[in-house]
């Protein structure tokens, strides 16, 4: 019951379609003796100087005279109109050898195969074509199935297709296919991708042909913006000439941020309170949607700012980095070490073990100070009876055995880094049994009196030191400058 219903609905639909079809007028000729249908493409393109293979099968649908493959069958192609009022329109009749157009039935008509090879095409062959069967007394023209053939002077561009997601790390298949009207002389395909030359000419569903090359690649950010060029070279005129068509496409591959880097301006050391600019840069597709600045503190990284530009007044040093983020992921830049300029300070002579000392005991004089960049030179000297004497250079600690002549000596030390030098105040050893207060007063008075001249002497000493250590000249020159700068303050 329901099957019947479905079938009748189908018939009605078919009838409706047919009436719409025939009433349209354009194909008014095709309803009169609808005895022959062909299965072939409705439209085909071909290339001048080449051939066109027309896939074709026919069906006899209703007729008083039956088609019989036992009788001789001729195939006929008529151009322009289904009737052949003009005999010149019968451009091919398989019973004849002197046909107007260079066509050849390569299908077996007894198998209802009307596949035809149309050769040496020229643009004036562009037309509508009708197929006819002559199997006397059965004769019929497939007037409802015209085939529009367009003969092109130059081949259409091949088609580049990419399957899959255009994202980094994705594996996609890229193919280039070219129209192949003449499978007997297919185009040669070349492209700018690494070629494993596996060119294939394959039959499509509609039994026309296509020529194809294909490659699987795993995408990376480097593919973004790269151009794929594919060209098809068609042999024409029996291979004497060639016609070329080319296609190019630009890959748009999305990827997470790459080459994320942070920079600081001004570079190098900065003074506390001054302004610094941090800039983050990265490349990404789609572009970076968020830049985050992090400062590494004791508790780990802490977000301090958003945006690619971060400007602030320096209060302390620290380690910064930025993170660039887009839809696909994020990337962290390398670290920026923000270091505050810190000339030597708190320079002092430390005696250990702490005094009072006694003759014969061992003591260490340590030059203690702070600074950034780190202290690179220490110096230890003393003033003995108003004369300066060097004790130690380049070492922070001077250990010695106390003798009675150490009584009354004033010990000094100095620290130097790239930025400046600083000298300590004088320090005197306090001997066991000495009056502490008295000693300190002496130290103070002597310290003040001696310091000025000591600075001058110290500078002179550094000048002379340059000739002793010529290999360190650049550093020394710097040092002398620092000393000169130090004088006005
Ligand atoms: C095809 O050729 C046969 C034999 O020569 C002839 O009888 C027939 O009329 C021709 N068909 C057409 C459509 O001209
Ligand atoms: C029709 O004939 C052509 C040419 O000989 C052949 O390649 C094709 O496979 C045939 N088609 C069918 C459906 O038999
Ligand atoms: C960007 O990063 C890649 C590695 O991810 C590296 O090979 C390349 O040299 C970098 N380019 C620049 C300009 O730094
Ligand atoms: C920091 O950026 C501001 C604003 O762009 C600019 O005026 C200033 O000169 C920059 N400072 C440095 C040290 O680059
Ligand atoms: C930041 O430092 C600049 C000079 O480097 C100064 O002019 C400005 O007032 C400071 N801003 C703040 C908020 O301290
Ligand atoms: C970066 O991505 C990772 C996971 O891929 C996530 O855990 C992390 O929070 C992201 N960082 C930022 C700053 O967005």
Coordinates of C-alpha atoms and ligand atoms in Angstrom, one line a residue:
X1 CA 0.0 0.0 0.0
X2 CA 2.6 2.5 1.1
X3 CA 5.0 1.4 -1.6
X4 CA 2.3 2.1 -4.2
X5 CA 1.7 5.5 -2.7
X6 CA 5.3 6.3 -2.9
X7 CA 5.5 5.1 -6.5
X8 CA 2.5 7.2 -7.6
X9 CA 3.9 10.3 -5.9
X10 CA 7.1 9.7 -7.8
X11 CA 5.3 9.4 -11.1
X12 CA 3.4 12.6 -10.4
X13 CA 6.6 14.4 -9.6
X14 CA 8.3 13.0 -12.7
X15 CA 5.3 14.2 -14.9
X16 CA 5.4 17.6 -13.3
X17 CA 9.1 17.9 -13.9
X18 CA 8.7 16.8 -17.5
X19 CA 5.9 19.3 -18.2
X20 CA 7.9 22.1 -16.7
X21 CA 10.8 21.0 -18.8
X22 CA 8.9 20.8 -22.1
X23 CA 6.8 23.9 -21.5
X24 CA 10.0 25.9 -21.1
X25 CA 10.2 26.0 -24.9
X26 CA 13.9 25.9 -25.3
X27 CA 13.7 22.1 -25.7
X28 CA 10.3 22.0 -27.2
X29 CA 11.6 19.6 -29.9
X30 CA 12.5 16.9 -27.4
X31 CA 9.1 15.5 -26.4
X32 CA 7.8 14.2 -29.8
X33 CA 9.5 10.9 -30.1
X34 CA 11.4 10.5 -26.9
X35 CA 12.9 7.1 -27.8
X36 CA 16.5 7.7 -27.0
X37 CA 18.3 9.0 -23.9
X38 CA 22.1 9.3 -23.5
X39 CA 24.1 9.5 -20.4
X40 CA 26.9 12.0 -21.1
X41 CA 27.9 15.3 -19.5
X42 CA 25.7 18.2 -20.4
X43 CA 28.6 20.5 -21.0
X44 CA 32.2 19.8 -21.9
X45 CA 35.3 21.9 -22.4
X46 CA 38.1 21.1 -24.7
X47 CA 41.4 22.6 -25.8
X48 CA 42.3 23.6 -29.4
X49 CA 44.8 21.3 -30.9
X50 CA 44.0 18.5 -28.5
X51 CA 41.2 15.9 -28.3
X52 CA 38.1 15.4 -26.3
X53 CA 36.9 12.1 -25.1
X54 CA 33.1 12.1 -24.6
X55 CA 31.9 9.4 -22.2
X56 CA 28.6 8.3 -23.5
X57 CA 26.0 5.5 -23.0
X58 CA 22.5 5.3 -24.5
X59 CA 19.2 3.9 -23.5
X60 CA 16.2 3.2 -25.7
X61 CA 13.1 4.0 -23.7
X62 CA 10.0 3.4 -25.8
X63 CA 9.5 2.6 -29.4
X64 CA 7.4 0.4 -31.6
X65 CA 10.6 -0.8 -33.2
X66 CA 12.9 -2.4 -30.8
X67 CA 16.6 -1.7 -30.8
X68 CA 18.5 -4.9 -31.6
X69 CA 22.2 -5.2 -31.3
X70 CA 22.0 -8.1 -33.8
X71 CA 21.5 -5.5 -36.6
X72 CA 24.1 -3.1 -37.8
X73 CA 24.1 0.1 -35.7
X74 CA 25.4 3.5 -36.8
X75 CA 26.1 6.3 -34.5
X76 CA 25.6 9.9 -35.7
X77 CA 26.5 13.2 -34.2
X78 CA 24.5 16.2 -35.4
X79 CA 25.5 19.7 -34.4
X80 CA 23.4 22.7 -33.6
X81 CA 19.9 21.1 -33.7
X82 CA 18.4 17.7 -33.3
X83 CA 16.8 17.8 -36.8
X84 CA 19.1 17.6 -39.7
X85 CA 17.2 19.8 -42.1
X86 CA 20.7 21.1 -43.0
X87 CA 22.7 17.9 -44.0
X88 CA 25.9 19.9 -43.2
X89 CA 24.9 19.6 -39.6
X90 CA 25.4 15.8 -39.7
X91 CA 29.0 16.2 -38.9
X92 CA 29.7 12.5 -38.1
X93 CA 28.0 9.3 -39.3
X94 CA 29.8 6.1 -38.3
X95 CA 28.7 4.5 -41.6
X96 CA 30.9 6.9 -43.5
X97 CA 34.6 7.4 -43.8
X98 CA 34.5 11.0 -45.1
X99 CA 33.1 12.7 -42.1
X100 CA 33.1 16.5 -41.8
X101 CA 34.5 16.5 -38.2
X102 CA 37.4 14.4 -37.0
X103 CA 35.4 12.2 -34.7
X104 CA 35.6 8.5 -33.9
X105 CA 33.2 6.2 -32.0
X106 CA 35.4 4.3 -29.6
X107 CA 32.6 2.8 -27.6
X108 CA 30.9 -0.4 -28.7
X109 CA 27.4 0.5 -29.9
X110 CA 26.1 -3.0 -29.4
X111 CA 27.0 -2.5 -25.7
X112 CA 25.1 0.8 -25.9
X113 CA 28.4 2.5 -25.4
X114 CA 28.6 5.7 -27.6
X115 CA 31.9 7.0 -26.1
X116 CA 33.3 9.2 -28.8
X117 CA 36.8 10.7 -29.4
X118 CA 36.8 14.1 -30.9
X119 CA 40.2 15.1 -32.2
X120 CA 42.2 18.0 -33.6
X121 CA 39.7 20.5 -32.1
X122 CA 39.4 24.1 -33.3
X123 CA 37.4 26.8 -31.6
X124 CA 34.8 26.8 -34.4
X125 CA 33.7 23.3 -33.2
X126 CA 32.2 25.0 -30.2
X127 CA 28.5 24.0 -30.5
X128 CA 25.6 22.0 -29.2
X129 CA 25.7 18.3 -30.3
X130 CA 23.0 15.6 -30.5
X131 CA 23.6 11.9 -30.7
X132 CA 21.5 9.7 -33.0
X133 CA 21.3 5.9 -33.4
X134 CA 20.4 4.3 -36.7
X135 CA 19.6 0.6 -36.2
X136 CA 17.1 0.2 -39.0
X137 CA 14.2 0.1 -38.7
X138 CA 14.9 1.7 -35.2
X139 CA 16.1 5.2 -35.6
X140 CA 16.1 7.9 -32.9
X141 CA 17.8 11.1 -31.9
X142 CA 18.5 11.9 -28.3
X143 CA 16.9 15.3 -28.7
X144 CA 16.5 15.8 -25.0
X145 CA 20.2 15.4 -24.2
X146 CA 22.2 18.0 -26.1
X147 CA 25.9 18.2 -25.3
X148 CA 27.4 21.6 -25.3
X149 CA 31.1 21.5 -26.3
X150 CA 33.2 24.6 -25.8
X151 CA 36.6 24.6 -27.4
X152 CA 39.0 26.8 -25.5
X153 CA 42.1 28.4 -27.0
X154 CA 43.9 28.2 -23.7
X155 CA 43.5 25.7 -20.9
X156 CA 41.8 26.7 -17.6
X157 CA 44.0 27.0 -14.5
X158 CA 44.6 23.9 -12.6
X159 CA 42.9 23.7 -9.1
X160 CA 44.8 23.6 -5.9
X161 CA 43.0 22.0 -3.0
X162 CA 43.9 21.6 0.6
X163 CA 42.1 19.2 2.8
X164 CA 42.1 19.7 6.5
X165 CA 42.7 22.5 8.9
X166 CA 45.2 25.1 8.0
X167 CA 46.9 25.1 11.4
X168 CA 50.4 24.4 12.5
X169 CA 51.1 20.8 13.4
X170 CA 48.2 19.6 11.3
X171 CA 48.8 17.2 8.6
X172 CA 47.0 18.2 5.4
X173 CA 46.8 16.9 1.9
X174 CA 47.5 19.3 -0.9
X175 CA 46.6 18.5 -4.4
X176 CA 46.7 20.1 -7.7
X177 CA 44.4 18.8 -10.4
X178 CA 44.1 19.9 -14.0
X179 CA 41.2 19.3 -16.4
X180 CA 42.0 16.5 -18.8
X181 CA 39.7 16.5 -21.8
X182 CA 42.0 14.2 -23.7
X183 CA 43.2 11.4 -21.4
X184 CA 45.4 10.1 -24.3
X185 CA 47.7 13.1 -24.0
X186 CA 47.2 14.4 -20.4
X187 CA 48.9 17.5 -19.1
X188 CA 52.2 17.4 -17.2
X189 CA 51.8 18.9 -13.8
X190 CA 54.6 20.5 -11.8
X191 CA 54.6 22.5 -8.6
X192 CA 57.0 24.1 -6.2
X193 CA 56.4 21.6 -3.4
X194 CA 58.9 18.9 -2.9
X195 CA 58.0 16.6 -5.7
X196 CA 57.6 12.9 -5.5
X197 CA 56.5 12.8 -9.1
X198 CA 53.4 10.8 -8.7
X199 CA 51.2 12.3 -11.4
X200 CA 48.0 10.4 -12.0
X201 CA 45.3 10.7 -14.5
X202 CA 42.1 9.5 -12.9
X203 CA 38.5 9.0 -14.0
X204 CA 35.9 11.0 -12.2
X205 CA 32.4 9.9 -11.4
X206 CA 31.0 11.5 -14.6
X207 CA 33.7 9.4 -16.4
X208 CA 35.6 12.5 -17.6
X209 CA 39.2 12.6 -16.5
X210 CA 41.4 14.7 -14.3
X211 CA 45.2 14.8 -13.8
X212 CA 46.4 15.2 -10.3
X213 CA 49.4 15.5 -8.1
X214 CA 49.1 15.2 -4.3
X215 CA 51.3 15.6 -1.3
X216 CA 50.8 15.3 2.5
X217 CA 52.6 17.9 4.6
X218 CA 52.6 18.7 8.2
X219 CA 52.1 22.4 8.6
X220 CA 54.3 24.8 10.6
X221 CA 54.4 28.5 11.0
X222 CA 56.9 28.7 8.2
X223 CA 54.3 27.6 5.7
X224 CA 52.2 30.7 6.5
X225 CA 52.3 33.1 3.6
X226 CA 54.1 30.7 1.4
X227 CA 52.9 30.5 -2.2
X228 CA 52.1 27.2 -3.9
X229 CA 52.4 27.3 -7.7
X230 CA 51.1 24.6 -9.9
X231 CA 51.4 24.5 -13.6
X232 CA 49.9 22.3 -16.2
X233 CA 51.5 21.8 -19.6
X234 CA 49.2 20.5 -22.3
X235 CA 50.8 18.9 -25.4
X236 CA 48.8 20.0 -28.5
X237 CA 49.0 19.6 -32.3
X238 CA 50.3 16.0 -31.9
X239 CA 52.8 17.1 -29.3
X240 CA 54.4 19.8 -31.5
X241 CA 53.3 22.6 -29.2
X242 CA 52.4 23.0 -25.6
X243 CA 49.9 25.2 -23.8
X244 CA 50.4 26.1 -20.2
X245 CA 48.1 27.1 -17.4
X246 CA 49.2 28.0 -13.9
X247 CA 47.6 28.5 -10.5
X248 CA 48.9 29.9 -7.4
X249 CA 47.6 30.1 -3.9
X250 CA 48.9 31.6 -0.7
X251 CA 48.8 29.5 2.4
X252 CA 47.2 31.1 5.5
X253 CA 48.4 28.8 8.3
X254 CA 47.4 29.8 11.8
X255 CA 50.0 29.3 14.5
X256 CA 50.6 30.1 18.2
X257 CA 52.9 33.0 19.0
X258 CA 56.5 32.6 17.8
X259 CA 59.8 34.5 18.3
X260 CA 58.4 36.2 21.4
X261 CA 61.0 38.6 22.7
X262 CA 61.1 41.3 25.3
X263 CA 63.4 44.3 25.1
X264 CA 64.2 47.1 27.5
X265 CA 64.9 50.8 26.9
X266 CA 67.3 52.2 28.0
X267 CA 69.4 49.0 27.9
X268 CA 71.8 48.2 30.6
X269 CA 71.8 49.5 34.1
X270 CA 69.3 52.0 35.2
X271 CA 69.1 54.4 38.1
X272 CA 66.5 54.0 40.7
X273 CA 63.6 56.3 40.0
X274 CA 64.2 56.6 36.3
X275 CA 61.7 55.5 33.7
X276 CA 62.1 52.3 31.6
X277 CA 60.2 51.0 28.7
X278 CA 59.7 47.3 28.2
X279 CA 58.5 46.2 24.8
X280 CA 57.2 42.7 23.8
X281 CA 57.1 41.5 20.3
X282 CA 55.9 38.3 18.7
X283 CA 54.5 37.0 15.5
X284 CA 51.4 34.9 15.4
X285 CA 48.5 34.1 13.1
X286 CA 45.9 35.2 14.0
X287 CA 47.8 38.2 15.6
X288 CA 48.6 38.2 19.3
X289 CA 45.5 39.1 21.2
X290 CA 47.1 39.6 24.5
X291 CA 50.5 40.5 25.9
X292 CA 51.1 39.9 29.6
X293 CA 54.1 41.2 31.6
X294 CA 55.3 39.1 34.5
X295 CA 57.8 39.9 37.2
X296 CA 59.5 37.0 38.8
X297 CA 59.3 37.4 42.6
X298 CA 60.0 35.1 45.5
X299 CA 56.5 33.7 45.1
X300 CA 56.9 33.0 41.4
X301 CA 55.8 35.1 38.4
X302 CA 53.3 37.8 39.2
X303 CA 51.4 39.6 36.4
X304 CA 52.4 43.3 36.5
X305 CA 51.0 44.7 33.2
X306 CA 49.0 43.9 30.1
X307 CA 49.9 45.2 26.6
X308 CA 53.0 45.0 24.5
X309 CA 54.4 48.2 26.0
X310 CA 55.1 48.5 29.7
X311 CA 56.6 51.8 31.0
X312 CA 57.3 52.4 34.6
X313 CA 59.5 54.1 37.1
X314 CA 62.1 51.8 38.5
X315 CA 62.0 51.2 42.2
X316 CA 64.0 48.0 42.4
X317 CA 65.7 45.6 40.1
X318 CA 64.0 42.4 39.0
X319 CA 63.5 39.8 36.3
X320 CA 60.7 40.4 33.8
X321 CA 59.3 38.5 30.9
X322 CA 56.3 38.7 28.7
X323 CA 53.8 36.2 27.4
X324 CA 52.2 36.5 24.0
X325 CA 48.8 34.8 23.5
X326 CA 46.5 34.1 20.6
X327 CA 43.7 31.6 20.0
X328 CA 46.1 28.8 19.4
X329 CA 48.4 29.2 22.5
X330 CA 51.0 31.3 24.1
X331 CA 54.7 31.8 24.2
X332 CA 57.0 33.2 26.9
X333 CA 59.8 35.5 26.0
X334 CA 63.3 35.2 27.5
X335 CA 64.0 37.0 30.7
X336 CA 65.0 40.6 31.1
X337 CA 67.2 41.4 34.0
X338 CA 66.5 44.9 35.2
X339 CA 69.5 46.0 37.2
X340 CA 69.7 49.1 39.2
X341 CA 72.9 51.2 39.1
X342 CA 74.5 51.0 42.5
X343 CA 78.0 52.6 43.0
X344 CA 80.0 51.1 45.9
X345 CA 78.7 52.1 49.3
X346 CA 79.0 51.3 53.0
X347 CA 82.7 50.6 52.5
X348 CA 84.4 49.8 55.7
X349 CA 87.3 47.8 57.2
X350 CA 86.1 44.9 59.3
X351 CA 88.4 43.4 61.8
X352 CA 88.0 39.8 62.8
X353 CA 88.1 38.4 65.3
X354 CA 86.8 41.7 66.7
X355 CA 89.4 43.7 68.7
X356 CA 90.9 44.2 71.2
X357 CA 93.8 42.3 69.7
X358 CA 97.1 41.4 71.3
X359 CA 100.6 41.2 69.8
X360 CA 101.1 37.8 68.1
X361 CA 97.4 37.1 67.5
X362 CA 96.1 36.5 63.9
X363 CA 93.6 39.0 62.5
X364 CA 91.8 39.4 59.2
X365 CA 91.1 42.8 57.7
X366 CA 88.1 42.5 55.4
X367 CA 87.1 45.2 53.0
X368 CA 83.3 45.2 53.2
X369 CA 81.1 47.1 50.8
X370 CA 78.1 46.8 48.5
X371 CA 77.5 47.8 44.9
X372 CA 76.1 46.8 41.6
X373 CA 77.5 45.8 39.2
X374 CA 79.5 43.7 41.6
X375 CA 82.7 45.1 43.1
X376 CA 85.6 44.2 40.8
X377 CA 88.6 45.7 42.7
X378 CA 89.4 45.9 46.4
X379 CA 92.4 47.7 47.8
X380 CA 93.8 47.7 51.3
X381 CA 96.3 50.2 52.5
X382 CA 97.5 51.9 55.7
X383 CA 98.9 55.1 56.9
X384 CA 101.8 54.6 59.1
X385 CA 103.6 57.7 60.6
X386 CA 101.9 59.9 58.0
X387 CA 103.1 57.7 55.1
X388 CA 100.9 55.6 52.9
X389 CA 101.7 52.0 52.4
X390 CA 100.0 49.5 50.1
X391 CA 99.0 46.3 51.8
X392 CA 97.0 44.3 49.3
X393 CA 95.4 44.9 45.9
X394 CA 92.6 42.9 44.3
X395 CA 91.9 40.8 47.4
X396 CA 89.2 41.5 49.8
X397 CA 90.8 39.9 52.9
X398 CA 94.2 40.6 54.4
X399 CA 95.2 38.2 57.2
X400 CA 98.3 38.9 59.3
X401 CA 100.0 38.4 62.7
X402 CA 99.7 41.5 64.9
X403 CA 103.0 43.1 65.9
X404 CA 103.6 46.0 68.2
X405 CA 104.3 48.2 65.2
X406 CA 100.7 47.9 64.2
X407 CA 99.8 50.2 67.1
X408 CA 98.8 53.6 65.8
X409 CA 98.5 52.5 62.2
X410 CA 95.4 53.5 60.3
X411 CA 93.9 50.9 58.0
X412 CA 91.8 51.9 55.0
X413 CA 90.2 50.0 52.2
X414 CA 88.5 50.9 48.9
X415 CA 86.0 49.3 46.6
X416 CA 85.5 49.8 42.9
X417 CA 82.9 48.8 40.4
X418 CA 82.2 50.0 36.9
X419 CA 80.5 53.0 38.2
X420 CA 82.6 54.5 40.9
X421 CA 85.1 54.0 43.8
X422 CA 84.6 54.4 47.5
X423 CA 87.1 54.5 50.3
X424 CA 86.4 53.5 53.8
X425 CA 87.3 55.7 56.8
X426 CA 90.4 54.8 58.7
X427 CA 90.3 52.0 61.2
X428 CA 92.8 51.5 63.9
X429 CA 93.5 48.2 65.8
X430 CA 92.5 48.4 69.4
X431 CA 95.0 46.6 71.6
X432 CA 94.2 44.7 74.7
X433 CA 94.4 47.1 77.7
X434 CA 94.2 50.2 75.5
X435 CA 91.7 52.8 76.4
X436 CA 89.0 52.3 73.9
X437 CA 87.5 55.8 74.0
X438 CA 90.9 57.4 73.5
X439 CA 91.7 55.2 70.5
X440 CA 88.4 56.1 68.9
X441 CA 89.0 59.8 69.2
X442 CA 92.4 59.4 67.6
X443 CA 90.9 57.4 64.8
X444 CA 88.3 60.1 64.2
X445 CA 90.8 63.0 64.1
X446 CA 93.3 61.2 62.1
X447 CA 90.6 59.9 59.8
X448 CA 89.3 63.4 58.9
X449 CA 92.8 64.9 58.5
X450 CA 94.2 62.1 56.4
X451 CA 91.2 61.3 54.2
X452 CA 91.6 64.2 51.8
X453 CA 95.3 63.6 51.1
X454 CA 94.7 59.9 51.0
X455 CA 92.2 60.3 48.1
X456 CA 94.7 62.3 46.1
X457 CA 97.4 59.7 46.8
X458 CA 95.0 56.9 46.0
X459 CA 94.3 58.5 42.6
X460 CA 98.0 58.9 41.9
X461 CA 98.5 55.3 42.8
X462 CA 95.9 54.2 40.3
X463 CA 97.5 56.3 37.6
X464 CA 100.8 54.6 38.2
X465 CA 99.1 51.2 38.3
X466 CA 98.1 51.6 34.7
X467 CA 101.7 51.3 33.5
X468 CA 102.2 48.2 35.7
X469 CA 99.3 46.3 34.2
X470 CA 99.2 47.4 30.5
X471 CA 96.8 44.6 29.5
X472 CA 94.1 46.2 31.7
X473 CA 94.4 49.6 30.1
X474 CA 90.7 50.1 29.1
X475 CA 89.5 49.2 32.5
X476 CA 92.1 51.4 34.2
X477 CA 91.2 54.3 32.0
X478 CA 87.6 53.9 33.2
X479 CA 88.8 53.8 36.7
X480 CA 90.8 57.0 36.4
X481 CA 87.7 58.7 35.0
X482 CA 85.7 57.5 38.0
X483 CA 88.3 58.9 40.3
X484 CA 88.3 62.3 38.5
X485 CA 84.5 62.4 38.7
X486 CA 84.7 61.7 42.3
X487 CA 86.9 64.7 43.2
X488 CA 84.2 67.5 43.1
X489 CA 81.8 65.7 45.4
Ligands
LIG1 C1 24.2 7.8 -42.0 O1 24.7 7.0 -43.1 C2 23.8 6.1 -43.5 C3 24.5 5.2 -44.6 O2 25.3 6.0 -45.4 C4 22.6 6.8 -44.1 O3 21.7 5.8 -44.5 C5 22.0 7.7 -43.1 O4 20.9 8.4 -43.6 C6 23.0 8.6 -42.5 N1 22.4 9.3 -41.5 C7 22.2 10.6 -41.5 C8 21.5 11.2 -40.3 O5 22.6 11.3 -42.4
LIG2 C1 32.7 2.6 -23.2 O1 33.8 2.5 -24.1 C2 35.0 3.2 -23.7 C3 36.0 3.2 -24.8 O2 36.2 1.9 -25.3 C4 35.5 2.5 -22.4 O3 36.7 3.1 -22.0 C5 34.4 2.5 -21.4 O4 34.9 1.8 -20.2 C6 33.1 2.0 -21.9 N1 32.1 2.2 -20.9 C7 31.3 1.3 -20.4 C8 30.3 1.8 -19.4 O5 31.4 0.2 -20.8
LIG3 C1 62.3 32.6 15.1 O1 62.3 31.4 15.8 C2 62.7 30.3 15.1 C3 62.5 29.1 15.9 O2 61.2 29.0 16.4 C4 64.2 30.5 14.7 O3 64.6 29.5 13.9 C5 64.3 31.8 13.9 O4 65.6 32.1 13.6 C6 63.7 33.0 14.7 N1 63.7 34.1 13.9 C7 64.1 35.3 14.3 C8 64.0 36.4 13.3 O5 64.6 35.4 15.4
LIG4 C1 59.6 55.3 26.7 O1 58.4 55.5 25.9 C2 58.0 56.8 25.9 C3 56.7 56.8 25.2 O2 56.7 56.1 24.0 C4 59.0 57.7 25.2 O3 58.6 59.0 25.2 C5 60.3 57.6 26.0 O4 61.3 58.3 25.3 C6 60.7 56.2 26.1 N1 61.9 56.1 27.0 C7 63.0 55.4 26.7 C8 64.1 55.4 27.6 O5 63.0 54.8 25.6
LIG5 C1 59.0 58.8 36.7 O1 60.2 59.3 36.4 C2 60.3 60.5 35.6 C3 61.7 60.8 35.3 O2 62.4 59.7 34.9 C4 59.6 61.6 36.4 O3 59.5 62.7 35.6 C5 58.2 61.2 36.7 O4 57.6 62.1 37.5 C6 58.2 59.8 37.5 N1 56.8 59.4 37.7 C7 56.4 58.9 38.9 C8 55.0 58.5 38.9 O5 57.2 58.8 39.8
LIG6 C1 49.9 29.5 28.4 O1 49.3 28.3 28.1 C2 49.3 27.3 29.1 C3 48.7 26.1 28.5 O2 49.0 25.9 27.2 C4 48.5 27.8 30.3 O3 48.6 26.9 31.3 C5 49.1 29.1 30.7 O4 48.3 29.6 31.8 C6 49.1 30.1 29.6 N1 49.8 31.3 30.1 C7 49.2 32.5 29.9 C8 50.0 33.7 30.5 O5 48.2 32.7 29.3

